[in-house]
mmCIF file of C-alpha atoms in Angstrom:
data_model
loop_
_atom_site.group_PDB
_atom_site.id
_atom_site.type_symbol
_atom_site.label_atom_id
_atom_site.label_comp_id
_atom_site.label_asym_id
_atom_site.label_seq_id
_atom_site.Cartn_x
_atom_site.Cartn_y
_atom_site.Cartn_z
ATOM 1 C CA MET A 1 -60.817 93.171 187.139
ATOM 2 C CA ALA A 2 -60.092 90.957 184.161
ATOM 3 C CA GLN A 3 -57.870 87.919 184.405
ATOM 4 C CA VAL A 4 -55.848 87.210 181.275
ATOM 5 C CA LEU A 5 -54.730 83.689 180.384
ATOM 6 C CA VAL A 6 -52.333 82.784 177.628
ATOM 7 C CA VAL A 7 -52.969 79.154 176.693
ATOM 8 C CA VAL A 8 -49.829 77.566 175.248
ATOM 9 C CA GLY A 9 -49.725 74.232 173.441
ATOM 10 C CA THR A 10 -46.296 72.592 173.268
ATOM 11 C CA LYS A 11 -44.689 69.357 172.179
ATOM 12 C CA LYS A 12 -44.745 68.306 175.854
ATOM 13 C CA GLY A 13 -48.077 69.413 177.227
ATOM 14 C CA THR A 14 -50.170 72.525 177.766
ATOM 15 C CA PHE A 15 -48.927 75.500 179.808
ATOM 16 C CA LEU A 16 -50.895 78.462 181.182
ATOM 17 C CA LEU A 17 -49.710 81.974 181.912
ATOM 18 C CA LYS A 18 -51.942 84.176 184.052
ATOM 19 C CA SER A 19 -51.924 87.920 184.677
ATOM 20 C CA ASP A 20 -54.259 90.775 185.505
ATOM 21 C CA ALA A 21 -55.421 93.389 183.009
ATOM 22 C CA ALA A 22 -52.152 95.314 183.317
ATOM 23 C CA ARG A 23 -50.338 92.315 181.755
ATOM 24 C CA ARG A 24 -46.995 93.141 183.373
ATOM 25 C CA ASP A 25 -46.512 90.236 185.791
ATOM 26 C CA TRP A 26 -47.199 86.674 184.724
ATOM 27 C CA VAL A 27 -47.445 83.353 186.567
ATOM 28 C CA LEU A 28 -46.596 80.189 184.635
ATOM 29 C CA SER A 29 -48.139 76.800 185.390
ATOM 30 C CA GLY A 30 -47.835 73.401 183.738
ATOM 31 C CA PRO A 31 -47.085 71.203 181.977
ATOM 32 C CA PHE A 32 -50.572 69.725 181.872
ATOM 33 C CA CYS A 33 -52.211 66.982 179.786
ATOM 34 C CA ALA A 34 -49.671 64.385 180.962
ATOM 35 C CA THR A 35 -47.052 66.084 178.767
ATOM 36 C CA SER A 36 -48.837 64.818 175.662
ATOM 37 C CA PRO A 37 -47.802 66.462 172.374
ATOM 38 C CA ILE A 38 -50.304 69.308 171.990
ATOM 39 C CA GLN A 39 -50.970 70.714 168.536
ATOM 40 C CA HIS A 40 -53.546 73.373 169.508
ATOM 41 C CA ALA A 41 -54.980 74.570 172.834
ATOM 42 C CA ILE A 42 -57.874 77.028 173.179
ATOM 43 C CA GLY A 43 -60.016 78.662 175.836
ATOM 44 C CA ASP A 44 -63.784 79.066 175.551
ATOM 45 C CA ALA A 45 -64.666 82.666 176.406
ATOM 46 C CA GLU A 46 -68.243 81.749 177.356
ATOM 47 C CA THR A 47 -67.503 78.955 179.830
ATOM 48 C CA GLY A 48 -63.819 79.351 180.713
ATOM 49 C CA THR A 49 -63.176 75.752 179.652
ATOM 50 C CA ILE A 50 -59.754 74.984 178.193
ATOM 51 C CA TYR A 51 -59.374 72.371 175.453
ATOM 52 C CA SER A 52 -56.170 70.864 174.058
ATOM 53 C CA ALA A 53 -55.880 68.891 170.824
ATOM 54 C CA ALA A 54 -53.276 66.180 171.211
ATOM 55 C CA GLY A 55 -51.700 63.156 169.643
ATOM 56 C CA ASP A 56 -49.076 61.749 167.344
ATOM 57 C CA ALA A 57 -48.569 58.606 165.283
ATOM 58 C CA TRP A 58 -47.642 56.624 168.411
ATOM 59 C CA PHE A 59 -50.372 57.678 170.868
ATOM 60 C CA GLY A 60 -53.161 58.591 168.464
ATOM 61 C CA PRO A 61 -55.615 61.499 168.834
ATOM 62 C CA ALA A 62 -57.303 62.864 171.947
ATOM 63 C CA VAL A 63 -58.787 66.125 173.192
ATOM 64 C CA TRP A 64 -58.033 67.184 176.762
ATOM 65 C CA LYS A 65 -60.361 69.420 178.790
ATOM 66 C CA SER A 66 -60.147 71.473 181.979
ATOM 67 C CA THR A 67 -63.179 73.207 183.470
ATOM 68 C CA ASP A 68 -61.272 74.778 186.391
ATOM 69 C CA LEU A 69 -58.559 76.803 184.641
ATOM 70 C CA GLY A 70 -56.036 74.005 184.606
ATOM 71 C CA GLU A 71 -56.459 72.538 188.073
ATOM 72 C CA THR A 72 -57.757 69.202 186.770
ATOM 73 C CA TRP A 73 -57.950 67.622 183.328
ATOM 74 C CA THR A 74 -59.806 64.830 181.525
ATOM 75 C CA HIS A 75 -59.477 63.593 177.968
ATOM 76 C CA SER A 76 -61.406 61.605 175.392
ATOM 77 C CA SER A 77 -60.790 60.061 171.999
ATOM 78 C CA GLU A 78 -64.158 58.293 171.767
ATOM 79 C CA GLY A 79 -65.312 58.552 168.160
ATOM 80 C CA LEU A 80 -62.110 60.198 166.887
ATOM 81 C CA ALA A 81 -61.573 57.546 164.234
ATOM 82 C CA TYR A 82 -62.302 56.911 160.587
ATOM 83 C CA ALA A 83 -64.077 53.807 159.371
ATOM 84 C CA GLU A 84 -62.278 50.484 159.551
ATOM 85 C CA GLY A 85 -59.830 50.088 156.688
ATOM 86 C CA GLU A 86 -59.061 53.796 156.348
ATOM 87 C CA GLU A 87 -55.745 55.302 157.369
ATOM 88 C CA PRO A 88 -55.771 55.798 161.159
ATOM 89 C CA ILE A 89 -55.947 59.277 162.625
ATOM 90 C CA LYS A 90 -52.553 60.327 163.969
ATOM 91 C CA ALA A 91 -53.477 63.475 165.900
ATOM 92 C CA ALA A 92 -56.045 66.142 166.581
ATOM 93 C CA TRP A 93 -54.603 69.329 165.104
ATOM 94 C CA SER A 94 -57.068 72.175 165.596
ATOM 95 C CA LEU A 95 -60.076 73.159 167.682
ATOM 96 C CA ALA A 96 -62.935 75.651 167.511
ATOM 97 C CA LYS A 97 -66.047 76.127 169.637
ATOM 98 C CA VAL A 98 -69.189 77.670 168.177
ATOM 99 C CA ASP A 99 -72.820 77.632 169.285
ATOM 100 C CA GLY A 100 -72.242 74.779 171.725
ATOM 101 C CA VAL A 101 -70.440 72.573 169.181
ATOM 102 C CA LEU A 102 -66.764 71.727 169.576
ATOM 103 C CA TYR A 103 -64.959 71.020 166.296
ATOM 104 C CA ALA A 104 -61.668 69.198 165.844
ATOM 105 C CA GLY A 105 -59.507 69.040 162.738
ATOM 106 C CA VAL A 106 -57.343 65.951 162.411
ATOM 107 C CA GLU A 107 -54.550 64.279 160.444
ATOM 108 C CA PRO A 108 -55.123 62.803 157.849
ATOM 109 C CA ALA A 109 -57.263 65.803 157.053
ATOM 110 C CA GLY A 110 -60.850 65.584 158.221
ATOM 111 C CA LEU A 111 -63.317 67.268 160.541
ATOM 112 C CA PHE A 112 -65.013 65.920 163.686
ATOM 113 C CA LYS A 113 -67.535 67.499 166.046
ATOM 114 C CA SER A 114 -68.720 66.997 169.596
ATOM 115 C CA THR A 115 -72.088 68.105 170.939
ATOM 116 C CA ASP A 116 -71.372 66.940 174.499
ATOM 117 C CA ASP A 117 -68.383 69.138 175.286
ATOM 118 C CA GLY A 118 -65.730 66.751 174.057
ATOM 119 C CA GLN A 119 -66.952 63.539 175.660
ATOM 120 C CA THR A 120 -67.736 61.871 172.336
ATOM 121 C CA TRP A 121 -66.992 62.725 168.718
ATOM 122 C CA SER A 122 -68.590 62.122 165.341
ATOM 123 C CA HIS A 123 -67.124 62.476 161.881
ATOM 124 C CA VAL A 124 -68.374 65.271 159.595
ATOM 125 C CA PRO A 125 -68.119 63.226 156.401
ATOM 126 C CA GLY A 126 -69.032 65.865 153.832
ATOM 127 C CA LEU A 127 -65.519 67.288 153.688
ATOM 128 C CA ARG A 128 -63.757 64.004 152.924
ATOM 129 C CA ASP A 129 -66.576 63.171 150.488
ATOM 130 C CA HIS A 130 -65.628 66.185 148.348
ATOM 131 C CA PRO A 131 -64.774 65.108 144.781
ATOM 132 C CA SER A 132 -61.270 66.580 145.115
ATOM 133 C CA ARG A 133 -60.345 64.392 148.098
ATOM 134 C CA ALA A 134 -58.416 61.794 146.109
ATOM 135 C CA GLU A 135 -56.084 64.543 144.867
ATOM 136 C CA TRP A 136 -55.246 66.123 148.224
ATOM 137 C CA THR A 137 -51.540 65.881 148.962
ATOM 138 C CA PRO A 138 -49.716 66.416 152.267
ATOM 139 C CA GLY A 139 -47.655 69.489 153.022
ATOM 140 C CA GLY A 140 -44.330 69.292 154.823
ATOM 141 C CA GLY A 141 -46.086 68.633 158.121
ATOM 142 C CA GLY A 142 -48.513 66.089 156.728
ATOM 143 C CA LEU A 143 -52.059 66.179 155.383
ATOM 144 C CA ILE A 144 -53.585 68.165 158.228
ATOM 145 C CA LEU A 145 -56.688 70.229 158.875
ATOM 146 C CA HIS A 146 -55.066 72.918 160.973
ATOM 147 C CA HIS A 147 -57.523 75.843 160.965
ATOM 148 C CA ILE A 148 -61.248 75.948 161.693
ATOM 149 C CA VAL A 149 -62.824 79.399 161.342
ATOM 150 C CA PRO A 150 -66.509 79.741 162.281
ATOM 151 C CA HIS A 151 -68.631 82.434 160.667
ATOM 152 C CA PRO A 152 -69.249 85.290 163.150
ATOM 153 C CA VAL A 153 -73.048 85.170 162.812
ATOM 154 C CA ASP A 154 -74.190 81.905 161.221
ATOM 155 C CA ALA A 155 -72.954 78.791 163.068
ATOM 156 C CA LYS A 156 -73.619 76.577 160.041
ATOM 157 C CA LYS A 157 -70.921 78.365 158.074
ATOM 158 C CA LEU A 158 -67.277 77.366 158.487
ATOM 159 C CA TRP A 159 -63.983 77.811 156.694
ATOM 160 C CA VAL A 160 -61.186 75.274 157.140
ATOM 161 C CA GLY A 161 -57.547 75.308 156.091
ATOM 162 C CA ILE A 162 -55.883 72.107 154.907
ATOM 163 C CA SER A 163 -52.237 71.608 153.992
ATOM 164 C CA ALA A 164 -51.884 71.104 151.148
ATOM 165 C CA ALA A 165 -55.419 71.119 149.785
ATOM 166 C CA GLY A 166 -56.356 74.755 150.433
ATOM 167 C CA VAL A 167 -59.320 76.564 151.940
ATOM 168 C CA PHE A 168 -62.756 74.932 151.930
ATOM 169 C CA TYR A 169 -66.092 76.441 152.982
ATOM 170 C CA THR A 170 -69.465 75.087 154.097
ATOM 171 C CA GLU A 171 -72.716 76.907 154.704
ATOM 172 C CA ASP A 172 -74.779 73.906 155.772
ATOM 173 C CA GLY A 173 -72.928 72.673 158.834
ATOM 174 C CA GLY A 174 -70.500 70.504 156.897
ATOM 175 C CA ALA A 175 -72.870 68.523 154.669
ATOM 176 C CA THR A 176 -71.360 70.069 151.522
ATOM 177 C CA TRP A 177 -68.148 72.014 150.867
ATOM 178 C CA GLU A 178 -66.588 74.136 148.152
ATOM 179 C CA PRO A 179 -62.966 75.152 147.570
ATOM 180 C CA ARG A 180 -62.262 78.853 148.070
ATOM 181 C CA ASN A 181 -58.777 79.399 146.695
ATOM 182 C CA ARG A 182 -59.226 81.656 143.675
ATOM 183 C CA GLY A 183 -56.336 84.115 143.507
ATOM 184 C CA THR A 184 -53.873 82.205 145.702
ATOM 185 C CA ARG A 185 -50.748 80.823 144.065
ATOM 186 C CA ALA A 186 -49.202 77.386 144.079
ATOM 187 C CA ASP A 187 -45.671 78.276 143.009
ATOM 188 C CA TYR A 188 -44.549 74.667 143.308
ATOM 189 C CA ASN A 189 -46.833 73.677 140.403
ATOM 190 C CA PRO A 190 -45.906 73.938 136.709
ATOM 191 C CA GLU A 191 -46.251 77.495 135.420
ATOM 192 C CA ASP A 192 -49.574 76.860 133.695
ATOM 193 C CA GLN A 193 -51.036 75.397 136.920
ATOM 194 C CA ARG A 194 -50.089 78.124 139.419
ATOM 195 C CA TYR A 195 -53.710 79.033 140.275
ATOM 196 C CA PRO A 196 -55.595 75.731 140.665
ATOM 197 C CA GLU A 197 -59.077 75.330 142.130
ATOM 198 C CA PHE A 198 -57.556 73.443 145.059
ATOM 199 C CA GLY A 199 -54.129 72.150 146.096
ATOM 200 C CA GLN A 200 -52.708 75.338 147.578
ATOM 201 C CA CYS A 201 -50.726 75.107 150.798
ATOM 202 C CA VAL A 202 -52.609 77.401 153.160
ATOM 203 C CA HIS A 203 -50.696 78.066 156.397
ATOM 204 C CA SER A 204 -53.161 80.117 158.422
ATOM 205 C CA LEU A 205 -56.579 81.768 158.253
ATOM 206 C CA ALA A 206 -57.690 84.770 160.318
ATOM 207 C CA LEU A 207 -61.196 86.234 160.332
ATOM 208 C CA ALA A 208 -61.377 89.997 160.718
ATOM 209 C CA PRO A 209 -63.742 91.361 163.391
ATOM 210 C CA GLY A 210 -66.928 93.244 162.641
ATOM 211 C CA GLY A 211 -69.326 90.498 161.603
ATOM 212 C CA GLY A 212 -68.376 90.484 157.939
ATOM 213 C CA GLU A 213 -66.536 88.003 155.756
ATOM 214 C CA ARG A 214 -63.084 89.552 155.521
ATOM 215 C CA LEU A 215 -60.413 86.877 155.807
ATOM 216 C CA TYR A 216 -56.647 87.025 155.875
ATOM 217 C CA GLN A 217 -54.511 84.114 154.715
ATOM 218 C CA GLN A 218 -50.814 83.388 155.099
ATOM 219 C CA ASN A 219 -50.000 80.873 152.410
ATOM 220 C CA HIS A 220 -46.848 78.944 151.571
ATOM 221 C CA CYS A 221 -46.806 81.177 148.504
ATOM 222 C CA GLY A 222 -47.811 84.652 149.629
ATOM 223 C CA MET A 223 -49.992 86.720 151.924
ATOM 224 C CA TYR A 224 -53.615 87.408 150.950
ATOM 225 C CA ARG A 225 -56.867 89.124 151.886
ATOM 226 C CA SER A 226 -60.412 88.284 150.871
ATOM 227 C CA ASP A 227 -63.369 90.599 151.401
ATOM 228 C CA ASP A 228 -65.988 88.084 150.295
ATOM 229 C CA GLY A 229 -65.424 85.010 152.412
ATOM 230 C CA GLY A 230 -62.692 83.538 150.240
ATOM 231 C CA ARG A 231 -64.448 83.629 146.889
ATOM 232 C CA GLN A 232 -61.581 85.799 145.632
ATOM 233 C CA TRP A 233 -58.178 86.451 147.233
ATOM 234 C CA THR A 234 -55.913 89.456 146.627
ATOM 235 C CA SER A 235 -52.185 89.546 147.323
ATOM 236 C CA ILE A 236 -51.116 91.889 150.141
ATOM 237 C CA GLU A 237 -47.492 90.766 150.401
ATOM 238 C CA ALA A 238 -45.922 93.963 149.012
ATOM 239 C CA GLY A 239 -43.796 95.564 151.717
ATOM 240 C CA LEU A 240 -43.151 92.352 153.636
ATOM 241 C CA PRO A 241 -39.645 90.863 153.911
ATOM 242 C CA SER A 242 -40.821 87.483 152.639
ATOM 243 C CA THR A 243 -43.788 85.851 150.955
ATOM 244 C CA PHE A 244 -43.391 82.891 153.334
ATOM 245 C CA GLY A 245 -44.504 82.436 156.930
ATOM 246 C CA PHE A 246 -46.947 80.536 159.081
ATOM 247 C CA PRO A 247 -49.088 82.462 161.621
ATOM 248 C CA SER A 248 -51.373 85.479 161.350
ATOM 249 C CA ALA A 249 -53.668 87.031 163.958
ATOM 250 C CA ALA A 250 -56.469 89.545 163.548
ATOM 251 C CA HIS A 251 -56.957 92.583 165.759
ATOM 252 C CA PRO A 252 -59.955 92.013 168.081
ATOM 253 C CA ARG A 253 -61.817 95.158 166.955
ATOM 254 C CA ASP A 254 -60.230 96.693 163.845
ATOM 255 C CA PRO A 255 -60.858 94.749 160.603
ATOM 256 C CA GLU A 256 -58.059 96.703 158.915
ATOM 257 C CA ALA A 257 -55.429 95.551 161.427
ATOM 258 C CA LEU A 258 -53.518 92.274 161.311
ATOM 259 C CA PHE A 259 -50.359 90.879 162.899
ATOM 260 C CA LEU A 260 -47.964 88.658 160.989
ATOM 261 C CA LEU A 261 -44.657 86.845 161.515
ATOM 262 C CA PRO A 262 -42.889 86.313 158.169
ATOM 263 C CA LEU A 263 -40.003 83.858 158.003
ATOM 264 C CA ASN A 264 -37.036 84.104 155.660
ATOM 265 C CA GLY A 265 -38.294 81.533 153.150
ATOM 266 C CA ASP A 266 -39.305 77.933 152.692
ATOM 267 C CA ILE A 267 -35.814 76.689 151.705
ATOM 268 C CA LYS A 268 -33.643 79.206 153.566
ATOM 269 C CA GLY A 269 -33.996 77.898 157.106
ATOM 270 C CA ARG A 270 -37.499 79.112 158.017
ATOM 271 C CA TYR A 271 -36.312 81.524 160.705
ATOM 272 C CA MET A 272 -36.598 85.275 161.326
ATOM 273 C CA PRO A 273 -35.472 87.317 158.273
ATOM 274 C CA ASP A 274 -31.820 88.343 158.774
ATOM 275 C CA ALA A 275 -32.065 86.553 162.157
ATOM 276 C CA GLN A 276 -33.772 89.690 163.548
ATOM 277 C CA ALA A 277 -37.149 89.115 165.194
ATOM 278 C CA ALA A 278 -40.103 91.286 164.248
ATOM 279 C CA VAL A 279 -43.869 91.130 164.234
ATOM 280 C CA TRP A 280 -45.292 92.931 161.219
ATOM 281 C CA ARG A 281 -48.510 94.909 161.547
ATOM 282 C CA THR A 282 -50.882 96.456 159.049
ATOM 283 C CA ARG A 283 -53.544 99.011 159.925
ATOM 284 C CA ASP A 284 -54.886 99.401 156.383
ATOM 285 C CA GLY A 285 -55.860 95.908 155.321
ATOM 286 C CA GLY A 286 -52.424 95.002 154.004
ATOM 287 C CA ALA A 287 -51.767 98.083 151.862
ATOM 288 C CA SER A 288 -48.731 98.824 154.048
ATOM 289 C CA TRP A 289 -46.781 97.066 156.803
ATOM 290 C CA THR A 290 -44.729 98.124 159.819
ATOM 291 C CA ALA A 291 -42.078 96.025 161.554
ATOM 292 C CA LEU A 292 -42.474 95.976 165.358
ATOM 293 C CA ARG A 293 -39.127 95.109 166.983
ATOM 294 C CA ASN A 294 -38.849 96.925 170.332
ATOM 295 C CA GLY A 295 -37.919 94.328 172.956
ATOM 296 C CA LEU A 296 -37.410 91.456 170.508
ATOM 297 C CA PRO A 297 -33.969 89.903 169.819
ATOM 298 C CA GLN A 298 -32.218 91.627 166.928
ATOM 299 C CA GLU A 299 -29.383 89.183 166.454
ATOM 300 C CA HIS A 300 -29.073 85.403 166.365
ATOM 301 C CA ALA A 301 -32.870 84.966 166.166
ATOM 302 C CA TYR A 302 -32.757 81.636 164.358
ATOM 303 C CA PHE A 303 -36.149 80.473 165.562
ATOM 304 C CA GLY A 304 -39.399 79.815 163.771
ATOM 305 C CA VAL A 305 -42.995 80.442 164.773
ATOM 306 C CA LEU A 306 -45.579 77.826 163.827
ATOM 307 C CA ARG A 307 -48.964 78.355 162.203
ATOM 308 C CA GLN A 308 -51.059 78.559 165.406
ATOM 309 C CA ALA A 309 -48.501 80.242 167.657
ATOM 310 C CA LEU A 310 -49.603 83.897 167.332
ATOM 311 C CA ALA A 311 -52.656 85.392 169.036
ATOM 312 C CA THR A 312 -54.260 88.584 170.310
ATOM 313 C CA ASP A 313 -56.401 89.289 173.375
ATOM 314 C CA ARG A 314 -59.550 91.443 173.466
ATOM 315 C CA LEU A 315 -58.397 94.091 175.929
ATOM 316 C CA GLU A 316 -57.765 97.772 175.138
ATOM 317 C CA PRO A 317 -55.113 98.181 173.864
ATOM 318 C CA ALA A 318 -54.975 94.695 172.443
ATOM 319 C CA GLY A 319 -52.336 92.278 173.662
ATOM 320 C CA VAL A 320 -50.314 90.285 171.149
ATOM 321 C CA TYR A 321 -48.455 87.047 171.935
ATOM 322 C CA PHE A 322 -46.297 84.550 170.061
ATOM 323 C CA GLY A 323 -44.326 81.424 170.892
ATOM 324 C CA THR A 324 -41.198 80.104 169.220
ATOM 325 C CA SER A 325 -39.805 76.770 168.140
ATOM 326 C CA GLY A 326 -37.143 77.304 170.815
ATOM 327 C CA GLY A 327 -39.685 77.492 173.641
ATOM 328 C CA ALA A 328 -39.768 81.241 174.270
ATOM 329 C CA LEU A 329 -43.035 83.145 174.660
ATOM 330 C CA TYR A 330 -43.201 86.882 173.935
ATOM 331 C CA GLY A 331 -46.012 89.286 174.697
ATOM 332 C CA SER A 332 -47.014 92.887 174.074
ATOM 333 C CA ALA A 333 -49.649 94.824 176.015
ATOM 334 C CA ASP A 334 -49.668 97.728 173.549
ATOM 335 C CA GLU A 335 -50.497 96.178 170.170
ATOM 336 C CA GLY A 336 -46.883 95.348 169.373
ATOM 337 C CA GLU A 337 -45.233 98.682 170.134
ATOM 338 C CA SER A 338 -43.104 97.041 172.834
ATOM 339 C CA TRP A 339 -42.393 93.428 173.760
ATOM 340 C CA MET A 340 -41.279 91.412 176.748
ATOM 341 C CA ARG A 341 -40.335 87.779 177.121
ATOM 342 C CA LEU A 342 -42.981 86.095 179.267
ATOM 343 C CA ALA A 343 -41.415 82.626 179.449
ATOM 344 C CA GLN A 344 -38.394 80.752 178.170
ATOM 345 C CA HIS A 345 -37.053 77.191 178.009
ATOM 346 C CA LEU A 346 -40.492 75.718 177.371
ATOM 347 C CA PRO A 347 -40.810 72.808 174.942
ATOM 348 C CA ALA A 348 -41.237 73.784 171.294
ATOM 349 C CA ILE A 349 -44.426 75.852 171.122
ATOM 350 C CA SER A 350 -47.149 74.659 168.744
ATOM 351 C CA SER A 351 -49.934 77.109 169.554
ATOM 352 C CA VAL A 352 -50.787 80.274 171.465
ATOM 353 C CA GLU A 353 -54.332 81.407 172.288
ATOM 354 C CA THR A 354 -55.815 83.773 174.872
ATOM 355 C CA LEU A 355 -58.715 83.756 177.307
ATOM 356 C CA VAL A 356 -59.976 86.829 179.164
ATOM 357 C CA ILE A 357 -62.136 86.182 182.237
ATOM 358 C CA GLU A 358 -64.000 88.935 184.035
ATOM 359 C CA ASP A 359 -63.826 88.539 187.823
#
């Protein structure tokens, strides 16, 4: 029988929740990683290894690792540094594992990789060598590379999301990059500069299943879909309560299905619209949306959900999970039709990911 883990990154360490395939009863453990501030924690489906991206301006970056489902942990920051004289790296912000390579996105925005399972790191300089680099500007959370999306078939192809520089794409393992932001707005720019080549504030990227190049993007200024790997984006925000939010999560099998958590706006408090919690779901690629509220608080829901704090699992039906700025974790074992609170009173939750292990 499958064992389901929800891997939770928080401002004070990594936590794990474990259940069986029924996903009714959960056991919480943690905090791990010496209560370091964790920006993103993931599980590797092939090996069962758990990785946590950590750091802040005081402690600097590191990536923690557990090969025994949280029983013991090690960490390394060897090589997680820019050249002498450059602005120091404050934190590791995002992780992705593909074809034996572990990638880490950092602040100030850049990409590193490890080919020895996180023991040592090397800079992927092509991204910061892009001609647009001098014009990248930080978003509200800083100049961070917060999403790394590997291509489903070709390991040399990657998309990354940078606030507030936009989406960039490589097809040669990071040697060269191109912006892929056509069709996404930058409402904070002057009216004649609303659709620049780069400079958009992407909040999250989700790759649809199926082996193709359909991407979904929650942006500071709208919700979008691309069917060609980001060459062109189309707005799919009609029917949503807000154009603003942070996380999105793809269904594990249906490329038409996506889960989303809109917030009430960038200058209105950044909490649940009307203080009523809902996860919004589309089953038709964003043509229409349904609010899923059963089991979620419908009054006084003044919490936010950060850009990496929404995830699905690969079971049937798919599980959906999200964590709040107030330290509550919610889960659904029926694709959002009903919800239960899995944990509360955790530190502010930065990220939620899942790992399914077959016994």
